[in-house]
Tab-separated table of C-alpha atoms in Angstrom:
chain	number	residue	atom	x	y	z
A	1	MET	CA	-95.724	134.206	139.333
A	2	SER	CA	-92.507	135.946	140.070
A	3	ILE	CA	-89.929	134.148	142.213
A	4	VAL	CA	-86.339	134.732	143.300
A	5	VAL	CA	-83.687	132.181	142.314
A	6	ARG	CA	-80.531	132.082	144.441
A	7	ILE	CA	-77.494	131.270	142.325
A	8	PRO	CA	-74.482	129.402	143.793
A	9	SER	CA	-71.017	130.887	143.262
A	10	GLN	CA	-70.123	128.248	140.632
A	11	LEU	CA	-72.898	129.508	138.341
A	12	ARG	CA	-72.492	133.252	138.897
A	13	PRO	CA	-70.200	133.670	135.882
A	14	LEU	CA	-73.357	132.898	133.866
A	15	THR	CA	-75.473	135.516	135.651
A	16	GLY	CA	-72.924	138.303	135.361
A	17	GLY	CA	-71.977	137.775	138.997
A	18	LYS	CA	-75.533	138.157	140.293
A	19	ARG	CA	-76.413	136.166	143.448
A	20	GLU	CA	-80.138	136.343	142.852
A	21	VAL	CA	-82.216	136.422	139.695
A	22	VAL	CA	-85.967	137.063	139.463
A	23	VAL	CA	-87.877	134.787	137.077
A	24	GLU	CA	-91.477	134.285	135.963
A	25	ALA	CA	-92.816	130.737	136.323
A	26	SER	CA	-95.616	128.549	137.634
A	27	THR	CA	-93.430	125.485	138.320
A	28	VAL	CA	-89.813	124.801	139.299
A	29	GLY	CA	-89.147	123.502	135.767
A	30	GLU	CA	-90.512	126.677	134.216
A	31	ALA	CA	-88.349	128.732	136.552
A	32	LEU	CA	-85.284	126.941	135.165
A	33	ASP	CA	-86.526	127.534	131.595
A	34	ASP	CA	-86.946	131.259	132.250
A	35	LEU	CA	-83.481	131.299	133.833
A	36	GLU	CA	-82.082	129.687	130.690
A	37	ALA	CA	-83.855	132.224	128.443
A	38	HIS	CA	-82.069	135.093	130.182
A	39	HIS	CA	-78.810	133.350	131.042
A	40	PRO	CA	-78.040	130.788	128.353
A	41	GLY	CA	-76.099	127.727	129.503
A	42	LEU	CA	-77.420	127.807	133.046
A	43	LYS	CA	-80.068	125.117	132.775
A	44	ALA	CA	-77.625	122.500	131.450
A	45	ARG	CA	-75.586	122.905	134.616
A	46	ILE	CA	-78.586	122.095	136.815
A	47	VAL	CA	-80.484	119.574	134.691
A	48	ASP	CA	-78.890	116.702	132.732
A	49	GLU	CA	-79.534	115.511	129.155
A	50	THR	CA	-82.522	113.424	130.255
A	51	GLY	CA	-84.237	116.391	131.876
A	52	GLN	CA	-83.546	115.205	135.435
A	53	LEU	CA	-81.908	117.319	138.133
A	54	ARG	CA	-78.183	116.602	138.097
A	55	ARG	CA	-77.192	114.167	140.795
A	56	PHE	CA	-74.969	116.571	142.686
A	57	VAL	CA	-77.261	119.574	142.723
A	58	ASN	CA	-80.110	120.236	145.118
A	59	VAL	CA	-82.955	122.651	144.496
A	60	PHE	CA	-84.918	124.020	147.429
A	61	LEU	CA	-88.244	125.825	147.113
A	62	ALA	CA	-88.963	127.886	150.240
A	63	ASP	CA	-86.307	125.772	152.015
A	64	ARG	CA	-87.867	122.440	150.990
A	65	ASP	CA	-85.992	119.992	148.771
A	66	VAL	CA	-88.000	119.722	145.546
A	67	ARG	CA	-86.996	116.038	145.305
A	68	PHE	CA	-89.292	115.505	148.295
A	69	LEU	CA	-92.031	117.549	146.546
A	70	ASP	CA	-92.951	117.052	142.884
A	71	GLY	CA	-89.481	117.645	141.472
A	72	LEU	CA	-89.434	119.956	138.485
A	73	ASP	CA	-93.260	119.845	138.361
A	74	THR	CA	-93.552	121.384	141.828
A	75	PRO	CA	-95.819	124.478	141.589
A	76	VAL	CA	-94.364	127.756	142.811
A	77	GLN	CA	-96.096	130.631	144.541
A	78	ASP	CA	-95.530	134.317	144.004
A	79	GLY	CA	-92.645	135.666	146.059
A	80	GLN	CA	-91.097	132.279	146.941
A	81	THR	CA	-87.339	131.714	146.853
A	82	LEU	CA	-85.758	128.892	144.878
A	83	SER	CA	-82.217	128.009	146.016
A	84	VAL	CA	-79.801	126.055	143.845
A	85	VAL	CA	-77.225	124.440	146.161
A	86	PRO	CA	-74.482	121.939	145.347
A	87	ALA	CA	-75.090	118.665	147.178
A	88	ILE	CA	-72.386	118.016	149.687
A	89	SER	CA	-72.384	116.181	152.935
A	90	GLY	CA	-70.295	115.564	155.989
A	91	GLY	CA	-71.094	114.125	159.399
B	1	MET	CA	-41.458	117.750	152.323
B	2	THR	CA	-44.253	119.256	150.294
B	3	SER	CA	-47.573	117.665	149.531
B	4	PRO	CA	-47.336	114.908	146.887
B	5	THR	CA	-50.629	115.819	145.237
B	6	ASN	CA	-51.292	116.927	141.708
B	7	GLY	CA	-54.495	118.832	142.268
B	8	LEU	CA	-58.118	117.771	142.256
B	9	ARG	CA	-60.209	115.760	139.816
B	10	CYS	CA	-64.010	115.541	139.538
B	11	ARG	CA	-65.189	112.017	140.286
B	12	GLU	CA	-68.251	112.577	138.093
B	13	CYS	CA	-67.024	114.272	134.904
B	14	GLY	CA	-63.230	113.885	135.252
B	15	ARG	CA	-62.363	117.587	134.896
B	16	LEU	CA	-59.074	118.615	136.561
B	17	PHE	CA	-58.557	121.544	138.909
B	18	GLY	CA	-55.597	122.980	140.837
B	19	SER	CA	-54.804	122.092	144.440
B	20	LYS	CA	-57.006	124.818	145.949
B	21	ALA	CA	-60.029	125.107	148.231
B	22	LEU	CA	-62.763	124.029	145.864
B	23	TYR	CA	-66.078	122.943	147.154
B	24	VAL	CA	-67.323	120.838	144.258
B	25	CYS	CA	-66.602	120.483	140.551
B	26	GLU	CA	-67.123	123.902	139.008
B	27	TRP	CA	-68.845	122.311	136.024
B	28	CYS	CA	-71.210	119.583	137.273
B	29	PHE	CA	-71.032	119.974	141.086
B	30	GLY	CA	-69.596	116.464	141.341
B	31	PRO	CA	-67.358	115.503	144.279
B	32	LEU	CA	-63.641	116.176	143.940
B	33	GLU	CA	-60.848	113.719	144.544
B	34	VAL	CA	-57.186	114.429	145.313
B	35	VAL	CA	-54.847	113.209	142.553
B	36	TYR	CA	-51.488	111.640	143.513
B	37	ASP	CA	-48.442	110.644	141.533
B	38	TYR	CA	-48.342	107.052	142.810
B	39	ASP	CA	-45.113	106.210	140.980
B	40	ALA	CA	-43.348	109.030	142.790
B	41	VAL	CA	-44.849	107.928	146.122
B	42	ALA	CA	-43.829	104.296	145.459
B	43	ARG	CA	-40.205	105.358	144.879
B	44	ARG	CA	-40.120	107.203	148.196
B	45	VAL	CA	-42.170	105.131	150.618
B	46	ASP	CA	-41.369	101.824	152.360
B	47	HIS	CA	-42.173	100.068	155.638
B	48	ALA	CA	-39.106	101.438	157.424
B	49	ARG	CA	-39.894	105.026	156.476
B	50	ILE	CA	-43.382	104.652	157.900
B	51	ALA	CA	-42.152	102.861	161.040
B	52	GLY	CA	-39.819	105.806	161.643
B	53	GLY	CA	-42.697	108.293	161.496
B	54	PRO	CA	-44.747	109.678	164.386
B	55	PRO	CA	-47.401	107.499	166.129
B	56	SER	CA	-50.211	109.342	164.375
B	57	ILE	CA	-51.842	109.646	160.944
B	58	TRP	CA	-48.831	111.718	159.868
B	59	ARG	CA	-46.670	108.569	159.576
B	60	TYR	CA	-48.543	108.134	156.259
B	61	ALA	CA	-47.921	111.704	155.072
B	62	ASP	CA	-46.682	110.399	151.699
B	63	LEU	CA	-50.305	109.515	150.909
B	64	LEU	CA	-51.949	112.573	152.486
B	65	PRO	CA	-52.664	115.893	150.746
B	66	ALA	CA	-50.920	118.186	153.229
B	67	ASP	CA	-47.429	118.805	154.582
B	68	PRO	CA	-46.740	117.043	157.905
B	69	VAL	CA	-44.282	119.788	158.874
B	70	GLY	CA	-46.410	122.227	160.806
B	71	ALA	CA	-49.454	119.937	160.808
B	72	VAL	CA	-52.394	120.859	163.028
B	73	ASP	CA	-51.853	117.806	165.180
B	74	LEU	CA	-53.335	116.593	168.461
B	75	GLY	CA	-52.106	113.037	167.829
B	76	ALA	CA	-54.981	111.679	165.751
B	77	GLY	CA	-54.762	108.107	164.534
B	78	TYR	CA	-52.463	105.130	165.102
B	79	THR	CA	-55.191	103.789	167.382
B	80	PRO	CA	-55.111	100.203	168.671
B	81	LEU	CA	-56.194	97.253	166.553
B	82	ILE	CA	-57.518	94.812	169.120
B	83	ARG	CA	-58.087	91.076	168.700
B	84	ALA	CA	-61.662	90.438	169.881
B	85	ASP	CA	-61.956	86.710	170.649
B	86	ARG	CA	-64.772	86.994	173.178
B	87	LEU	CA	-66.941	89.031	170.819
B	88	ALA	CA	-66.036	86.716	167.930
B	89	ALA	CA	-67.215	83.716	169.975
B	90	GLU	CA	-70.566	85.443	170.685
B	91	LEU	CA	-71.048	86.164	166.989
B	92	GLY	CA	-69.846	82.790	165.735
B	93	LEU	CA	-66.883	84.373	163.955
B	94	GLY	CA	-63.247	83.300	163.776
B	95	GLU	CA	-60.536	85.965	163.609
B	96	LEU	CA	-62.116	89.295	164.562
B	97	TRP	CA	-60.284	92.574	165.162
B	98	LEU	CA	-61.598	95.931	166.356
B	99	LYS	CA	-60.130	99.197	165.120
B	100	ASP	CA	-60.603	101.229	168.279
B	101	ASP	CA	-61.056	104.808	167.121
B	102	THR	CA	-62.648	105.756	170.431
B	103	ARG	CA	-59.010	106.373	171.383
B	104	ASN	CA	-58.541	109.503	169.295
B	105	PRO	CA	-57.892	112.941	170.861
B	106	THR	CA	-61.576	113.933	170.856
B	107	GLY	CA	-62.920	110.390	170.932
B	108	SER	CA	-63.776	109.716	167.303
B	109	PHE	CA	-62.262	108.977	163.891
B	110	LYS	CA	-63.109	112.546	162.888
B	111	ASP	CA	-59.773	113.666	164.336
B	112	ARG	CA	-58.122	111.971	161.358
B	113	VAL	CA	-59.984	114.031	158.781
B	114	THR	CA	-59.920	117.251	160.773
B	115	SER	CA	-56.171	117.152	161.259
B	116	VAL	CA	-55.672	116.802	157.499
B	117	ALA	CA	-58.309	119.436	156.619
B	118	LEU	CA	-57.076	122.129	158.988
B	119	THR	CA	-53.444	121.492	158.068
B	120	ARG	CA	-54.388	122.055	154.437
B	121	ALA	CA	-56.607	125.022	155.402
B	122	ARG	CA	-53.664	126.716	157.091
B	123	GLU	CA	-51.471	126.039	154.057
B	124	LEU	CA	-54.111	127.737	151.905
B	125	GLY	CA	-54.136	130.751	154.244
B	126	PHE	CA	-57.515	130.310	155.965
B	127	LYS	CA	-57.893	131.858	159.428
B	128	VAL	CA	-61.397	130.570	160.249
B	129	ALA	CA	-62.350	126.911	160.732
B	130	ALA	CA	-65.958	125.776	160.407
B	131	CYS	CA	-68.093	122.692	159.856
B	132	ALA	CA	-71.569	121.242	159.645
B	133	SER	CA	-71.685	118.391	162.098
B	134	THR	CA	-73.681	115.672	163.792
B	135	GLY	CA	-71.404	116.183	166.795
B	136	ASN	CA	-68.172	114.247	166.496
B	137	LEU	CA	-66.819	116.531	163.816
B	138	ALA	CA	-67.871	119.561	165.882
B	139	ASN	CA	-65.748	118.314	168.804
B	140	SER	CA	-62.826	117.618	166.567
B	141	VAL	CA	-62.840	120.844	164.571
B	142	ALA	CA	-63.240	122.938	167.727
B	143	ALA	CA	-60.283	121.188	169.397
B	144	HIS	CA	-57.996	121.343	166.372
B	145	ALA	CA	-58.944	124.982	165.678
B	146	ALA	CA	-58.016	125.807	169.269
B	147	ARG	CA	-54.682	124.054	168.794
B	148	ALA	CA	-54.084	125.980	165.566
B	149	GLY	CA	-55.221	129.316	167.000
B	150	MET	CA	-58.000	129.573	164.419
B	151	GLU	CA	-61.385	131.126	165.008
B	152	CYS	CA	-64.075	128.405	164.913
B	153	TYR	CA	-67.759	128.137	164.038
B	154	VAL	CA	-69.696	124.898	164.155
B	155	PHE	CA	-73.242	124.266	162.996
B	156	VAL	CA	-75.205	121.377	164.476
B	157	PRO	CA	-78.800	120.104	164.548
B	158	ALA	CA	-80.545	121.515	167.642
B	159	ASP	CA	-81.598	118.035	168.856
B	160	LEU	CA	-77.991	116.885	169.227
B	161	GLU	CA	-76.838	115.096	172.382
B	162	ARG	CA	-76.141	117.733	175.067
B	163	THR	CA	-72.670	116.268	175.713
B	164	LYS	CA	-71.557	116.931	172.160
B	165	ILE	CA	-72.469	120.619	172.498
B	166	THR	CA	-70.586	121.023	175.796
B	167	THR	CA	-67.540	119.206	174.463
B	168	THR	CA	-67.451	121.567	171.488
B	169	ALA	CA	-68.161	124.869	173.229
B	170	VAL	CA	-65.430	124.226	175.806
B	171	PHE	CA	-62.780	124.794	173.119
B	172	GLY	CA	-64.039	128.321	172.547
B	173	ALA	CA	-65.931	127.556	169.353
B	174	ARG	CA	-69.123	129.390	168.503
B	175	VAL	CA	-71.775	126.660	168.361
B	176	VAL	CA	-74.809	127.478	166.229
B	177	ALA	CA	-77.691	125.031	166.757
B	178	ILE	CA	-80.020	124.819	163.782
B	179	ASP	CA	-83.680	123.983	164.098
B	180	GLY	CA	-83.577	121.156	161.544
B	181	VAL	CA	-82.028	117.793	160.649
B	182	TYR	CA	-78.387	117.404	159.646
B	183	ASP	CA	-79.112	117.634	155.929
B	184	GLU	CA	-80.669	121.058	156.517
B	185	VAL	CA	-77.686	122.164	158.609
B	186	ASN	CA	-75.443	121.008	155.815
B	187	ARG	CA	-77.382	122.896	153.199
B	188	LEU	CA	-77.223	126.094	155.191
B	189	CYS	CA	-73.468	125.616	155.599
B	190	ALA	CA	-73.081	125.118	151.850
B	191	GLU	CA	-74.759	128.486	151.366
B	192	ILE	CA	-72.602	130.136	154.057
B	193	ALA	CA	-69.442	128.619	152.555
B	194	ASP	CA	-70.473	130.137	149.248
B	195	GLU	CA	-70.743	133.614	150.767
B	196	ARG	CA	-67.799	133.514	153.223
B	197	ASP	CA	-64.870	132.537	151.072
B	198	ASP	CA	-62.344	133.101	153.865
B	199	TRP	CA	-63.946	130.332	155.966
B	200	ALA	CA	-62.534	126.815	155.796
B	201	PHE	CA	-65.547	124.530	156.152
B	202	VAL	CA	-63.655	121.278	156.624
B	203	ASN	CA	-66.396	119.087	155.156
B	204	ILE	CA	-67.469	121.500	152.425
B	205	ASN	CA	-64.823	123.573	150.678
B	206	LEU	CA	-61.991	121.496	152.190
B	207	ARG	CA	-63.869	118.217	151.716
B	208	ALA	CA	-61.583	116.712	149.093
B	209	TYR	CA	-58.605	117.022	151.469
B	210	TYR	CA	-60.568	116.249	154.605
B	211	ALA	CA	-61.925	112.938	153.308
B	212	GLU	CA	-58.408	111.692	152.515
B	213	GLY	CA	-57.704	111.514	156.260
B	214	SER	CA	-60.000	108.478	156.505
B	215	LYS	CA	-57.631	106.390	154.364
B	216	THR	CA	-55.335	106.204	157.380
B	217	VAL	CA	-57.736	103.682	158.967
B	218	ALA	CA	-56.875	101.257	156.154
B	219	PHE	CA	-53.152	102.067	156.305
B	220	GLU	CA	-53.038	101.413	160.047
B	221	VAL	CA	-55.022	98.182	159.862
B	222	ALA	CA	-52.600	96.789	157.273
B	223	GLU	CA	-49.513	97.949	159.164
B	224	GLN	CA	-50.856	96.567	162.455
B	225	LEU	CA	-51.519	93.207	160.772
B	226	GLY	CA	-47.837	93.095	159.777
B	227	TRP	CA	-48.445	94.701	156.359
B	228	GLU	CA	-51.123	92.229	155.410
B	229	LEU	CA	-54.633	93.031	154.252
B	230	PRO	CA	-57.640	91.758	156.187
B	231	ASP	CA	-60.291	89.769	154.286
B	232	HIS	CA	-63.345	91.772	155.279
B	233	VAL	CA	-63.925	95.154	156.930
B	234	VAL	CA	-67.207	96.409	158.405
B	235	VAL	CA	-67.626	100.187	158.431
B	236	PRO	CA	-70.527	102.429	159.497
B	237	ILE	CA	-72.057	104.613	156.782
B	238	ALA	CA	-73.169	108.219	157.358
B	239	SER	CA	-72.111	110.271	154.326
B	240	GLY	CA	-70.376	107.156	152.955
B	241	SER	CA	-67.026	108.919	152.887
B	242	LEU	CA	-65.297	106.783	155.544
B	243	LEU	CA	-66.207	103.523	153.822
B	244	THR	CA	-65.200	104.841	150.401
B	245	LYS	CA	-61.857	106.107	151.652
B	246	ILE	CA	-61.015	102.916	153.562
B	247	ASP	CA	-61.547	101.056	150.293
B	248	LYS	CA	-59.307	103.569	148.505
B	249	GLY	CA	-56.690	103.280	151.256
B	250	PHE	CA	-56.401	99.508	150.833
B	251	SER	CA	-56.022	99.872	147.044
B	252	GLU	CA	-53.358	102.551	147.430
B	253	LEU	CA	-51.253	100.247	149.606
B	254	GLY	CA	-51.006	97.881	146.642
B	255	LEU	CA	-50.404	100.715	144.176
B	256	VAL	CA	-47.366	102.023	146.045
B	257	GLY	CA	-46.011	98.573	146.934
B	258	LEU	CA	-46.631	98.591	150.688
B	259	VAL	CA	-48.558	95.299	150.479
B	260	GLU	CA	-48.115	92.388	148.084
B	261	GLY	CA	-50.479	91.870	145.171
B	262	ASP	CA	-53.797	93.563	144.507
B	263	ARG	CA	-56.216	91.370	146.428
B	264	ARG	CA	-59.492	93.221	147.090
B	265	VAL	CA	-60.580	93.612	150.702
B	266	ARG	CA	-64.322	92.990	151.073
B	267	ILE	CA	-66.064	96.068	152.496
B	268	SER	CA	-69.452	95.879	154.185
B	269	GLY	CA	-71.468	98.793	155.511
B	270	ALA	CA	-73.503	99.372	158.659
B	271	GLN	CA	-76.474	101.725	158.887
B	272	ALA	CA	-79.229	102.466	161.383
B	273	ALA	CA	-82.619	101.188	160.209
B	274	GLY	CA	-83.997	104.679	160.885
B	275	CYS	CA	-81.603	106.151	158.330
B	276	ALA	CA	-80.580	103.492	155.831
B	277	PRO	CA	-80.645	105.059	152.353
B	278	VAL	CA	-77.528	103.206	151.212
B	279	ALA	CA	-78.616	99.820	152.590
B	280	LYS	CA	-81.983	100.263	150.850
B	281	ALA	CA	-80.348	101.182	147.551
B	282	LEU	CA	-78.163	98.061	147.730
B	283	ALA	CA	-81.170	95.853	148.445
B	284	ALA	CA	-83.189	97.477	145.643
B	285	GLY	CA	-80.385	97.168	143.108
B	286	ALA	CA	-80.335	100.970	142.697
B	287	GLU	CA	-77.207	102.879	141.723
B	288	VAL	CA	-78.049	106.005	143.693
B	289	PRO	CA	-79.557	106.142	147.200
B	290	THR	CA	-82.934	107.857	147.539
B	291	PRO	CA	-82.788	110.470	150.334
B	292	VAL	CA	-84.667	109.696	153.564
B	293	ARG	CA	-85.620	111.730	156.617
B	294	PRO	CA	-83.563	110.285	159.498
B	295	ASP	CA	-85.153	108.969	162.671
B	296	THR	CA	-82.616	107.054	164.770
B	297	ILE	CA	-80.748	107.227	168.059
B	298	ALA	CA	-77.531	106.932	166.041
B	299	LYS	CA	-77.349	110.679	165.482
B	300	SER	CA	-73.778	110.643	164.243
B	301	LEU	CA	-74.992	108.492	161.321
B	302	ALA	CA	-78.217	110.435	160.690
B	303	ILE	CA	-77.495	111.715	157.201
B	304	GLY	CA	-80.511	111.161	154.984
B	305	SER	CA	-78.875	112.424	151.813
B	306	PRO	CA	-75.381	110.906	151.815
B	307	ALA	CA	-73.001	112.723	149.447
B	308	ASP	CA	-70.782	109.685	149.032
B	309	GLY	CA	-73.620	107.175	149.134
B	310	GLU	CA	-73.217	106.252	145.513
B	311	ALA	CA	-69.454	105.826	145.848
B	312	ALA	CA	-69.980	103.711	148.968
B	313	LEU	CA	-72.468	101.522	147.089
B	314	ARG	CA	-69.937	100.983	144.306
B	315	ALA	CA	-67.211	100.052	146.799
B	316	VAL	CA	-69.491	97.562	148.554
B	317	ARG	CA	-70.737	95.974	145.331
B	318	SER	CA	-67.379	95.748	143.608
B	319	SER	CA	-65.755	94.190	146.690
B	320	SER	CA	-68.556	91.618	147.184
B	321	GLY	CA	-69.594	93.151	150.481
B	322	SER	CA	-73.058	93.917	151.797
B	323	ILE	CA	-74.845	96.495	153.968
B	324	ALA	CA	-77.004	95.721	156.996
B	325	ALA	CA	-79.325	98.020	158.949
B	326	ALA	CA	-79.893	97.850	162.720
B	327	THR	CA	-82.935	98.992	164.711
B	328	ASP	CA	-82.569	101.280	167.735
B	329	ALA	CA	-82.999	98.302	170.067
B	330	GLU	CA	-80.340	96.325	168.203
B	331	ILE	CA	-78.004	99.344	168.386
B	332	ILE	CA	-78.315	99.505	172.177
B	333	ASP	CA	-77.741	95.731	172.379
B	334	GLY	CA	-74.700	96.150	170.129
B	335	ILE	CA	-73.161	98.776	172.404
B	336	ARG	CA	-73.728	96.550	175.448
B	337	LEU	CA	-72.421	93.421	173.726
B	338	LEU	CA	-69.199	95.175	172.728
B	339	ALA	CA	-68.790	96.675	176.189
B	340	ARG	CA	-69.326	93.441	178.101
B	341	THR	CA	-67.248	91.225	175.846
B	342	GLU	CA	-64.321	93.488	174.993
B	343	GLY	CA	-64.313	96.385	177.460
B	344	ILE	CA	-64.845	99.044	174.820
B	345	PHE	CA	-67.612	101.592	175.264
B	346	ALA	CA	-68.669	102.796	171.832
B	347	GLU	CA	-71.134	105.492	170.868
B	348	THR	CA	-74.335	104.634	169.030
B	349	ALA	CA	-72.481	104.396	165.698
B	350	GLY	CA	-70.331	101.636	167.229
B	351	GLY	CA	-73.532	99.921	168.347
B	352	VAL	CA	-74.690	100.083	164.723
B	353	THR	CA	-71.440	98.510	163.547
B	354	ILE	CA	-71.589	95.644	166.052
B	355	ALA	CA	-75.322	95.041	165.480
B	356	CYS	CA	-74.776	94.969	161.711
B	357	LEU	CA	-71.717	92.731	162.099
B	358	ALA	CA	-73.973	90.325	164.026
B	359	ILE	CA	-76.605	90.458	161.262
B	360	LEU	CA	-74.020	89.932	158.517
B	361	ALA	CA	-72.477	87.048	160.463
B	362	ARG	CA	-75.899	85.406	160.847
B	363	GLU	CA	-76.549	85.850	157.127
B	364	GLY	CA	-73.205	84.251	156.327
B	365	VAL	CA	-71.968	87.399	154.543
B	366	VAL	CA	-69.183	87.871	157.077
B	367	ARG	CA	-67.677	84.397	157.356
B	368	ARG	CA	-65.972	82.435	160.088
B	369	ASP	CA	-62.976	81.706	157.856
B	370	GLU	CA	-62.320	85.391	157.220
B	371	ARG	CA	-59.964	87.774	158.998
B	372	VAL	CA	-62.486	90.489	159.894
B	373	VAL	CA	-62.002	94.064	161.098
B	374	ALA	CA	-64.874	96.109	162.563
B	375	CYS	CA	-64.411	99.885	162.816
B	376	ILE	CA	-65.461	101.349	166.151
B	377	THR	CA	-65.550	105.019	165.240
B	378	GLY	CA	-66.416	106.924	168.422
B	379	THR	CA	-66.599	106.764	172.200
B	380	GLY	CA	-69.762	106.005	174.160
B	381	LEU	CA	-69.092	108.746	176.681
B	382	LYS	CA	-70.562	111.228	174.209
B	383	THR	CA	-73.897	109.450	173.806
B	384	VAL	CA	-74.736	108.148	177.283
B	385	GLU	CA	-78.193	109.666	176.942
B	386	ALA	CA	-79.049	106.985	174.370
B	387	PHE	CA	-79.505	104.723	177.390
B	388	GLY	CA	-81.953	107.039	179.185
B	389	ASP	CA	-82.503	105.632	182.665
B	390	THR	CA	-82.086	101.999	181.634
B	391	LEU	CA	-78.604	101.641	183.106
B	392	GLY	CA	-78.034	102.687	186.683
B	393	ALA	CA	-76.837	101.476	190.047
B	394	SER	CA	-77.895	97.872	190.765
B	395	ALA	CA	-79.053	98.895	194.219
B	396	VAL	CA	-78.745	101.618	196.844
B	397	ILE	CA	-77.906	100.341	200.344
B	398	LYS	CA	-76.888	101.658	203.743
B	399	PRO	CA	-73.114	101.703	204.456
B	400	SER	CA	-73.287	98.482	206.490
B	401	PHE	CA	-71.931	94.989	205.819
B	402	ASP	CA	-75.284	93.446	206.821
B	403	ALA	CA	-77.056	95.499	204.188
B	404	PHE	CA	-74.544	94.255	201.651
B	405	THR	CA	-74.941	90.573	202.539
B	406	GLU	CA	-78.706	91.021	202.392
B	407	LEU	CA	-78.309	92.440	198.909
B	408	GLU	CA	-76.092	89.525	197.847
B	409	GLU	CA	-78.757	87.164	199.157
B	410	SER	CA	-81.406	88.934	197.049
B	411	TRP	CA	-79.207	88.459	193.960
B	412	ARG	CA	-78.770	84.748	194.690
B	413	ASN	CA	-82.482	84.202	195.388
B	414	PRO	CA	-84.449	86.770	193.423
B	415	LYS	CA	-88.061	86.993	194.574
């Protein structure tokens, strides 16, 4: 499956400035692996040493927080968009 | 005077950055914290210098990350600290004080943070002010942007109280209602902030500066108690930033010599049961709150994924505080209890604070022998719809004295 990953400004130095990158994957985790294969260093910024999503990063698949789905095991469908967004909050 | 800060530091990984508009740590996305040279501040600041300052948050400019000269200022802060004996008696408490932040320019504590954020935004050259908001911040940013002559965009959940939309739009702000909960609004704003780097989102790319404004609650409480610290403070939790910064504010007073010693003020939190991720994490012994989908009448506290939840948890635990959660019914009762005992009409968040104070008092967490301060963060005039039709005229009568005496009779002898 081919999906679009939206890259936040903090990580664009690793994608040569690109805002969006197309990857091949069947799960969110695989999408991050494919991202890493083409843009080394990227995955470590999103996932920590234990393989968990970093605490201050959110990943949305088709606008849904993957933490509320199956996390990195969440299956992806062809043409979906995966957004990597720093977690911030106000009120 | 120029700002006393030495840039920004990541709270998560400790990396240092310059004093610019940075959204999060560029390495690990962790939250950023303003760094001060406390020795330099301690040499400069004393009680007299503060007493000679303006009756606003800017009297504490030595501990704020922006220059008070040319501040975007509507007079935020220096709100009354009111002794609440009647409420204390109802709750079985001893010395209780209310920090009445309903008395800010736009009716909530958000004026403190907005004034700091937009002052810093102007220093950094931004011309556009923006925010993601559950309402109070929208009001505040729109008003301060108007004062500063900045263009303004605010993003709010579409189900927000009608009053909060009107009281934002009146200042000329563009109000964009998002079909989603606050956390979704916030996420969209994070993406917009990423793409519009000339926009100052006060609670996103200016967040490190913005959040510092909340320390002034602690500064004022200590000054108004004659430069003494209270024993225990009860603070509502939405993102967790207010609670975290009040804790930091009390510690800073010791660091720069404005209060004696380094006694720790106990900090307890208040959440709505329909959105209590931090209270649940405390009860479960977890270090990080698990996000929830909010469902509560306390819309200004309806943040299911609190950015400073973990920091708030640490502050509560390390100060031997606790966190209570109040149901919608308890929130309404809390608003009414505060109103009828002390004459202060608070919004739903204030109802949460009073309801949780009552719970904590019953549990013996907040004690009768403590000097307690409860933070009332916003005015009830913005959330009257929380009452629906439950509060109205006691009766409708003809304009005649007989009709009135008949009514009095019906009150004395209800059928």
